CSV table of C-alpha atoms in Angstrom, one decimal:
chain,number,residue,atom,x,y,z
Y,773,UNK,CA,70.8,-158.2,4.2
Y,774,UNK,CA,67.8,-158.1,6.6
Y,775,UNK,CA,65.3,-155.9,7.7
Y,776,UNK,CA,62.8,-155.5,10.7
Y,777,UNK,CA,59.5,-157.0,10.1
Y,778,UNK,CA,57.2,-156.9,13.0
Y,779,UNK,CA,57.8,-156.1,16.7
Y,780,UNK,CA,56.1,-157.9,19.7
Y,781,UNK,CA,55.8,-156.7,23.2
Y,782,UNK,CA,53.5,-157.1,26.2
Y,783,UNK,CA,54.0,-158.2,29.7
Y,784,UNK,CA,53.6,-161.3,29.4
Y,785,UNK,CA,56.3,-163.1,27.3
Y,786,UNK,CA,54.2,-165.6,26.2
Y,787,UNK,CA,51.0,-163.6,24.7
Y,788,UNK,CA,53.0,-160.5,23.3
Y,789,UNK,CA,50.8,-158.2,20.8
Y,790,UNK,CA,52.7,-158.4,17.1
Y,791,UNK,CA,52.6,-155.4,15.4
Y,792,UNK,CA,53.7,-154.7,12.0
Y,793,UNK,CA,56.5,-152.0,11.6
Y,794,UNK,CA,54.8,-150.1,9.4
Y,795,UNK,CA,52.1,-150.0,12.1
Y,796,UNK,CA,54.4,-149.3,15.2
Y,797,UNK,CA,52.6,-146.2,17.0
Y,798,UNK,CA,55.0,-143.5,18.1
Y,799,UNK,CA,55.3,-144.4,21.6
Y,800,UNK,CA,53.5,-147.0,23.8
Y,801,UNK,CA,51.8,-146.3,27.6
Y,802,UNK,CA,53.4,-148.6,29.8
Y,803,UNK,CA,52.4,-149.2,34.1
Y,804,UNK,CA,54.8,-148.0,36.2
Y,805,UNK,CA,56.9,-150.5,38.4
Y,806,UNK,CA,55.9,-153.0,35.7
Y,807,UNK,CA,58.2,-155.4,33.6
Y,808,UNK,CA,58.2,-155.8,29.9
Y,809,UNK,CA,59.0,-157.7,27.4
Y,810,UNK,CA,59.8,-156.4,23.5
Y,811,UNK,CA,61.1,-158.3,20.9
Y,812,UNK,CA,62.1,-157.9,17.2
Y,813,UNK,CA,61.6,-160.3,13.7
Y,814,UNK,CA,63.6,-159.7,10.4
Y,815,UNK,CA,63.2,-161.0,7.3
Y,816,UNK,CA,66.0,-161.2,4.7
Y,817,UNK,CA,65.8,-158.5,1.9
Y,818,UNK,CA,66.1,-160.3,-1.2
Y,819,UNK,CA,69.0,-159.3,-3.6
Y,820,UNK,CA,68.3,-157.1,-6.9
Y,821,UNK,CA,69.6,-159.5,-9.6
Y,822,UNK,CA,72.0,-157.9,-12.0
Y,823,UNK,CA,72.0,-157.8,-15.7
Y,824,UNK,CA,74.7,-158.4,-17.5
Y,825,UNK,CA,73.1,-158.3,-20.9
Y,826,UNK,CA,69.7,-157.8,-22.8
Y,827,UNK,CA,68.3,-157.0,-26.3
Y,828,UNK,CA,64.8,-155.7,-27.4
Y,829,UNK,CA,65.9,-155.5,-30.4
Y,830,UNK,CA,65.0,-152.3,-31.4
Y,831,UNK,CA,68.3,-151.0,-32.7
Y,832,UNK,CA,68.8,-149.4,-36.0
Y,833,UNK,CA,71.7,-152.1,-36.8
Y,834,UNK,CA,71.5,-155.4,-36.1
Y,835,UNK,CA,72.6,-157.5,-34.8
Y,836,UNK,CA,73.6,-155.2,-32.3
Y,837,UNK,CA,75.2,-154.7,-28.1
Y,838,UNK,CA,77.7,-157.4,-29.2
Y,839,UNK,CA,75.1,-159.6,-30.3
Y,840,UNK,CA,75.7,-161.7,-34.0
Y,841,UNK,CA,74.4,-164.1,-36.2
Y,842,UNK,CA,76.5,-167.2,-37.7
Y,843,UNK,CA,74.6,-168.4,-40.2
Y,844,UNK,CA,74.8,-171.4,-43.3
Y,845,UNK,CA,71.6,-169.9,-45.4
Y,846,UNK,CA,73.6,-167.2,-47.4
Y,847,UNK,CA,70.3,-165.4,-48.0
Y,848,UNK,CA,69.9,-163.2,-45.4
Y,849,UNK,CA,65.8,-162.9,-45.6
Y,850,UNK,CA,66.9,-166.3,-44.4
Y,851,UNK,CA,68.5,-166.6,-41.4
Y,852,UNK,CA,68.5,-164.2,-37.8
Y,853,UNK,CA,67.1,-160.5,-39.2
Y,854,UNK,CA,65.1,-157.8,-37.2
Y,855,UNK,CA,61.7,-158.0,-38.4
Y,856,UNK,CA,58.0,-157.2,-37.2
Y,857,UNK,CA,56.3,-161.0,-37.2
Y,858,UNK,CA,52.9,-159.2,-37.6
Y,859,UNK,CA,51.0,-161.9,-36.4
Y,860,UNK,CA,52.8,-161.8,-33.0
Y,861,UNK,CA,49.8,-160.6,-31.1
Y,862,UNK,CA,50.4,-157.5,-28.7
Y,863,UNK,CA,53.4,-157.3,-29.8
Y,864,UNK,CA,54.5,-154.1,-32.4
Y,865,UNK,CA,57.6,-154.0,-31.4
Y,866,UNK,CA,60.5,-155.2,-33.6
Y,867,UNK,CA,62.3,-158.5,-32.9
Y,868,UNK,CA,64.3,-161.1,-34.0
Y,869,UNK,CA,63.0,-163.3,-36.5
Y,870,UNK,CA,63.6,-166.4,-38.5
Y,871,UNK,CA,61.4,-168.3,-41.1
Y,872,UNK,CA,62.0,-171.2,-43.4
Y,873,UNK,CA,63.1,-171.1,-46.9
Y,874,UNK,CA,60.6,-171.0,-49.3
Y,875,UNK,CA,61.6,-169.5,-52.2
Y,876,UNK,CA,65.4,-171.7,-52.8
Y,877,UNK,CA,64.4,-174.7,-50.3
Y,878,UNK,CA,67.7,-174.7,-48.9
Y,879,UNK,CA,69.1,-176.0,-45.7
Y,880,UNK,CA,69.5,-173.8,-42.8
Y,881,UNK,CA,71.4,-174.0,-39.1
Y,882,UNK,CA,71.3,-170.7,-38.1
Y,883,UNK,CA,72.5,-168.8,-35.0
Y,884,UNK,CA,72.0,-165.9,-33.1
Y,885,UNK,CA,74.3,-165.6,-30.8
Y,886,UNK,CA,74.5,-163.7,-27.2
Y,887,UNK,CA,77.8,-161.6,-26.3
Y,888,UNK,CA,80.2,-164.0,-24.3
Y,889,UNK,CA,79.5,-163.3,-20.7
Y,890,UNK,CA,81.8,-164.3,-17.4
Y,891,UNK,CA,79.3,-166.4,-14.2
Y,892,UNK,CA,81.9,-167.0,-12.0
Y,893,UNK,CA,80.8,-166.7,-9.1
Y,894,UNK,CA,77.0,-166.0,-9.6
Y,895,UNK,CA,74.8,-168.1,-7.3
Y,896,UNK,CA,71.8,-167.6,-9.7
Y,897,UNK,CA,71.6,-167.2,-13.5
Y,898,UNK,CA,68.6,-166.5,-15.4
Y,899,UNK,CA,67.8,-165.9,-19.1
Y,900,UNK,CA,64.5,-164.8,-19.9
Y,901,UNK,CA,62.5,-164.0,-23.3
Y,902,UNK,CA,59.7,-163.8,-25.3
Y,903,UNK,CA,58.6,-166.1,-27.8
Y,904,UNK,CA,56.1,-166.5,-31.0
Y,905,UNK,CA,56.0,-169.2,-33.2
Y,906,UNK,CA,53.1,-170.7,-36.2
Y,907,UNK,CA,52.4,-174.0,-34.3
Y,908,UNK,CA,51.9,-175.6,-37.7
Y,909,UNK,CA,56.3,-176.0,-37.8
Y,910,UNK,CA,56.3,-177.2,-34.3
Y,911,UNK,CA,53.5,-179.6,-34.1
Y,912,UNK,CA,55.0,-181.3,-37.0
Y,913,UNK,CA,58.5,-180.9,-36.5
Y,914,UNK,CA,59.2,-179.1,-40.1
Y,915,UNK,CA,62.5,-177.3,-37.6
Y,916,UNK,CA,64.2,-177.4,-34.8
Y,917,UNK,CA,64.3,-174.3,-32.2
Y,918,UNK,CA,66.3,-174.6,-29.0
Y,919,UNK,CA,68.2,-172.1,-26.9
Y,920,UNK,CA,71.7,-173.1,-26.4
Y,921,UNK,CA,74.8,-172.5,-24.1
Y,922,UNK,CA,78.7,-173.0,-25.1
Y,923,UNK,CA,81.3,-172.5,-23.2
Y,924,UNK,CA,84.1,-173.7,-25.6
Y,925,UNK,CA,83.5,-170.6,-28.4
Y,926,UNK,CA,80.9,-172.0,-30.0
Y,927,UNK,CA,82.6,-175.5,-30.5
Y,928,UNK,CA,80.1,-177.4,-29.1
Y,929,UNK,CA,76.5,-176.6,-27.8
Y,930,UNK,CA,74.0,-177.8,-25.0
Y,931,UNK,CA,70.3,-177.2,-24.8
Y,932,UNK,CA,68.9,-175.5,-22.5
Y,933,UNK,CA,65.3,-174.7,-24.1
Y,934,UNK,CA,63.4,-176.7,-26.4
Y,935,UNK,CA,60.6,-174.8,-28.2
Y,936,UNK,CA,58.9,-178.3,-28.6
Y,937,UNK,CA,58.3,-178.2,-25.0
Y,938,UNK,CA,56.3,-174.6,-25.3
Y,939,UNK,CA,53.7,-175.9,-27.8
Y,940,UNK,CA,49.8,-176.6,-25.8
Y,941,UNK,CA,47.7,-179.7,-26.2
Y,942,UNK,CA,45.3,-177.5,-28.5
Y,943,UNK,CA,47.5,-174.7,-30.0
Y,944,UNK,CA,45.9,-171.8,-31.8
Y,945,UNK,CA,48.2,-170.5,-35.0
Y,946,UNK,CA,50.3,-168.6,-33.4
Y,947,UNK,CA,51.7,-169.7,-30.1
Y,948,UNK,CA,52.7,-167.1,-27.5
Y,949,UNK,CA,54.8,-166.7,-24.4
Y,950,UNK,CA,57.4,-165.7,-21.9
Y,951,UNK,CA,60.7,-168.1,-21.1
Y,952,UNK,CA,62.5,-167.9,-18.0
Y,953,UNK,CA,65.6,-170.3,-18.3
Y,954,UNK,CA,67.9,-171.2,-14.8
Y,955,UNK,CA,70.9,-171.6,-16.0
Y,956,UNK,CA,72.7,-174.6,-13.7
Y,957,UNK,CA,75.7,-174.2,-11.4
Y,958,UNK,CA,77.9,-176.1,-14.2
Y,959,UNK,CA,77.7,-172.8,-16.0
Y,960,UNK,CA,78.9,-169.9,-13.1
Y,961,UNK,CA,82.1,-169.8,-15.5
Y,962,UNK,CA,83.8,-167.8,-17.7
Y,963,UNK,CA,83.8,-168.0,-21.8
Y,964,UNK,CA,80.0,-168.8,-21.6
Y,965,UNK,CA,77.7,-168.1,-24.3
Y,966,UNK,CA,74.3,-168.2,-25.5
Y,967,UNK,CA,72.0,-168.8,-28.7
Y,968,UNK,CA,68.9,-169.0,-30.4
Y,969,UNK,CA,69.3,-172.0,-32.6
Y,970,UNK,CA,67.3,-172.6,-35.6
Y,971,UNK,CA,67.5,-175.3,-38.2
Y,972,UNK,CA,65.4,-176.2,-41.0
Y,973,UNK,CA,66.1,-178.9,-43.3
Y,974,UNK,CA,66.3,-178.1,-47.4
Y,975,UNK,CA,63.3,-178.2,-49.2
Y,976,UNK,CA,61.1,-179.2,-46.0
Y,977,UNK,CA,57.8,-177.5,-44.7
Y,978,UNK,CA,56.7,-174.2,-42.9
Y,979,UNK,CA,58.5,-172.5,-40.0
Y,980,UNK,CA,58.8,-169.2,-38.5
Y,981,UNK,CA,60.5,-168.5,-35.0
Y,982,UNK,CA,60.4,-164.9,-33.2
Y,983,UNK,CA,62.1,-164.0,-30.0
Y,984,UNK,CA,62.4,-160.7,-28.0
Y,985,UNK,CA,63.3,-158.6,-24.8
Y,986,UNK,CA,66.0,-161.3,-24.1
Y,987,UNK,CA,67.4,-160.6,-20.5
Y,988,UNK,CA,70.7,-162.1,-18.3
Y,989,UNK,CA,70.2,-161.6,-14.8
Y,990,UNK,CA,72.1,-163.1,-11.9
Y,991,UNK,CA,72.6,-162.8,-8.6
Y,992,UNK,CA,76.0,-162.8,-6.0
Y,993,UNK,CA,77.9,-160.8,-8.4
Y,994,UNK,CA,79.3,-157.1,-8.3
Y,995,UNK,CA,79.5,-156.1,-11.3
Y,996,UNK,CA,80.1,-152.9,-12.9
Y,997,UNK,CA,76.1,-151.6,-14.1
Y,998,UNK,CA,76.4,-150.4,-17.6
Y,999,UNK,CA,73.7,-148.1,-19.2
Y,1000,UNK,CA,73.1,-147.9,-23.7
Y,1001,UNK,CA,72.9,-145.2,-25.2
Y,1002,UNK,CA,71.8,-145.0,-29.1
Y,1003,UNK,CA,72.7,-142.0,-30.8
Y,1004,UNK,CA,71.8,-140.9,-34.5
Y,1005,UNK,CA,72.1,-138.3,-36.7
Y,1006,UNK,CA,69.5,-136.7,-39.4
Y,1007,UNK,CA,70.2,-135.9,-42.9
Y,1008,UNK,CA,72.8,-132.5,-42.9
Y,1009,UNK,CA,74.5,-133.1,-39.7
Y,1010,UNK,CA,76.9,-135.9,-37.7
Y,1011,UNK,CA,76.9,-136.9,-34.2
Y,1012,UNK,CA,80.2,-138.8,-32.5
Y,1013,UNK,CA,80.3,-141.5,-31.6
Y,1014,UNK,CA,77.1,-142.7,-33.1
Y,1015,UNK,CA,75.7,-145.9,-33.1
Y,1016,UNK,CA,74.9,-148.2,-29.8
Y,1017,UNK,CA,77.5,-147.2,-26.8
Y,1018,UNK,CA,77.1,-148.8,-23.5
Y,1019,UNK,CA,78.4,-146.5,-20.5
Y,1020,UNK,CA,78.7,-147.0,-16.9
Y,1021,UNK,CA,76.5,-146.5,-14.2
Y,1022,UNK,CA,78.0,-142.5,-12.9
Y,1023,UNK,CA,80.2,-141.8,-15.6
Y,1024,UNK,CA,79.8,-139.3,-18.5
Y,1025,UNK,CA,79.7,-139.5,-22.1
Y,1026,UNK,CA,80.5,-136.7,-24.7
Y,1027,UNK,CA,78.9,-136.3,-28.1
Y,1028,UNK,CA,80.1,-133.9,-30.6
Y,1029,UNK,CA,76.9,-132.6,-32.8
Y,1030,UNK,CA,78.4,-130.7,-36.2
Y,1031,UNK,CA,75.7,-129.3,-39.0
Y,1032,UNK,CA,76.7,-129.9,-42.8
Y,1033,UNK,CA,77.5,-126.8,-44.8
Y,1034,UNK,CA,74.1,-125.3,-45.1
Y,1035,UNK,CA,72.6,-126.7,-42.1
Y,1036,UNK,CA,71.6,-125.5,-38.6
Y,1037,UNK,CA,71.2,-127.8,-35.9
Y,1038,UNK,CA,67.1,-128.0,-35.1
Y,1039,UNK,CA,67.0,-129.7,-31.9
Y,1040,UNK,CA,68.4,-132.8,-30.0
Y,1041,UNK,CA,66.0,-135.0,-28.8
């Protein structure tokens, strides 16, 4: 798709005065009996990306919108959890979070894993998303942290991301920043999926690894746009369906609100 972007014209072809569209006066004076010569540039419009999935992780459950977490530390302070990493400076929101061990010093490979998404025929793909991590774990390599892509369920893994490749030549103690991964043309398949992939070694040192506002958004797709809703209900009353439900872009969703014996609805926010 293009668009105009500045128009030329003059009587001489070869010296023409450019003016900007935006600037084109409502009509021009022109000689009579007199020749002359317009012309037009365009420039292409560049095409809204698309986004087929993304998590701020704000939801009461988690994981959540199809996300989950496969995980080998059966504690689950110890693997993927929504948490506040309070030392993630401006930042208050909630996240996803994972820190080492400390208290049993056992092993952990943990996963949190994207829903399965279908690129064929994307021309680009990019995943973007914040990130905070103590640069003590990194600089010495107490973990591992990469972002990942299968496209074999899971079965086998590539990395995409290393988050030994974020850390500066004179880190402070907690290093900050925003990720914006292309994902190649190998990829613009179906059955493809993403993760955040921690692992920590039993018994070893320090590491904590936040992410958040993860994003997919390609281009040279149509695809349907989706909208989430999150709908809860306070103590003496039900809402259905409750929970996290995604709905198209222009359709409609119904939610039955009923009080408890006893109660009165208050308001609907």
């Amino acid at each position: 798709t293009y668009d105009a972007y500045a128009i030329y014209y003059g009587t001489d072809r070869n010296a023409l005065t450019r003016v900007e569209v935006e600037e084109v006066p409502a009509s021009i004076e022109v000689a009579q009996y007199q020749s002359y010569y317009v012309a037009v540039t365009f420039e292409e419009i560049p095409e809204t990306p698309v986004v087929l999935f993304e998590n701020d992780f704000e939801d009461p459950e988690f994981p959540s919108r199809g996300w989950s977490v496969r995980n080998k530390n059966t504690d689950p302070d110890y693997t993927w959890k929504q948490h506040k990493y309070t030392r993630w400076e401006n930042n208050t929101t909630k996240h996803a979070y994972v820190g080492d061990d400390w208290e049993t010093s056992l092993p952990q490979d943990e996963y949190l894993l994207t829903p399965v998404v279908d690129l064929t025929g994307s021309e680009t793909r990019t995943v973007s998303f914040g990130y905070a991590y103590g640069s003590y774990g990194v600089r010495y390599e107490t973990y591992e942290g990469t972002f990942e892509v299968s496209v074999d369920g899971g079965k086998t893994w590539t990395v995409l991301w290393n988050i030994q490749d974020t850390l500066p030549t004179n880190p402070d103690t907690i290093v900050t920043g925003e990720a914006y991964v292309e994902i190649p043309e190998e990829y613009a398949v179906s059955n493809v999926q993403f993760a955040f992939h921690y692992v920590h070694p039993a018994g070893g040192d320090t590491g904590q690894w936040a992410v958040d506002n993860v994003q997919l958004a390609v281009t040279g797709m149509d695809v349907a746009v989706t909208h989430v809703i999150t709908a809860t209900a306070g103590e003496g009353g039900t809402i259905t369906p409750n929970g996290v439900i995604t709905v198209e872009d222009g359709a409609e969703q119904t939610f039955i609100i009923s009080a408890n014996e006893g109660y009165v609805i208050e308001d609907v926010l």
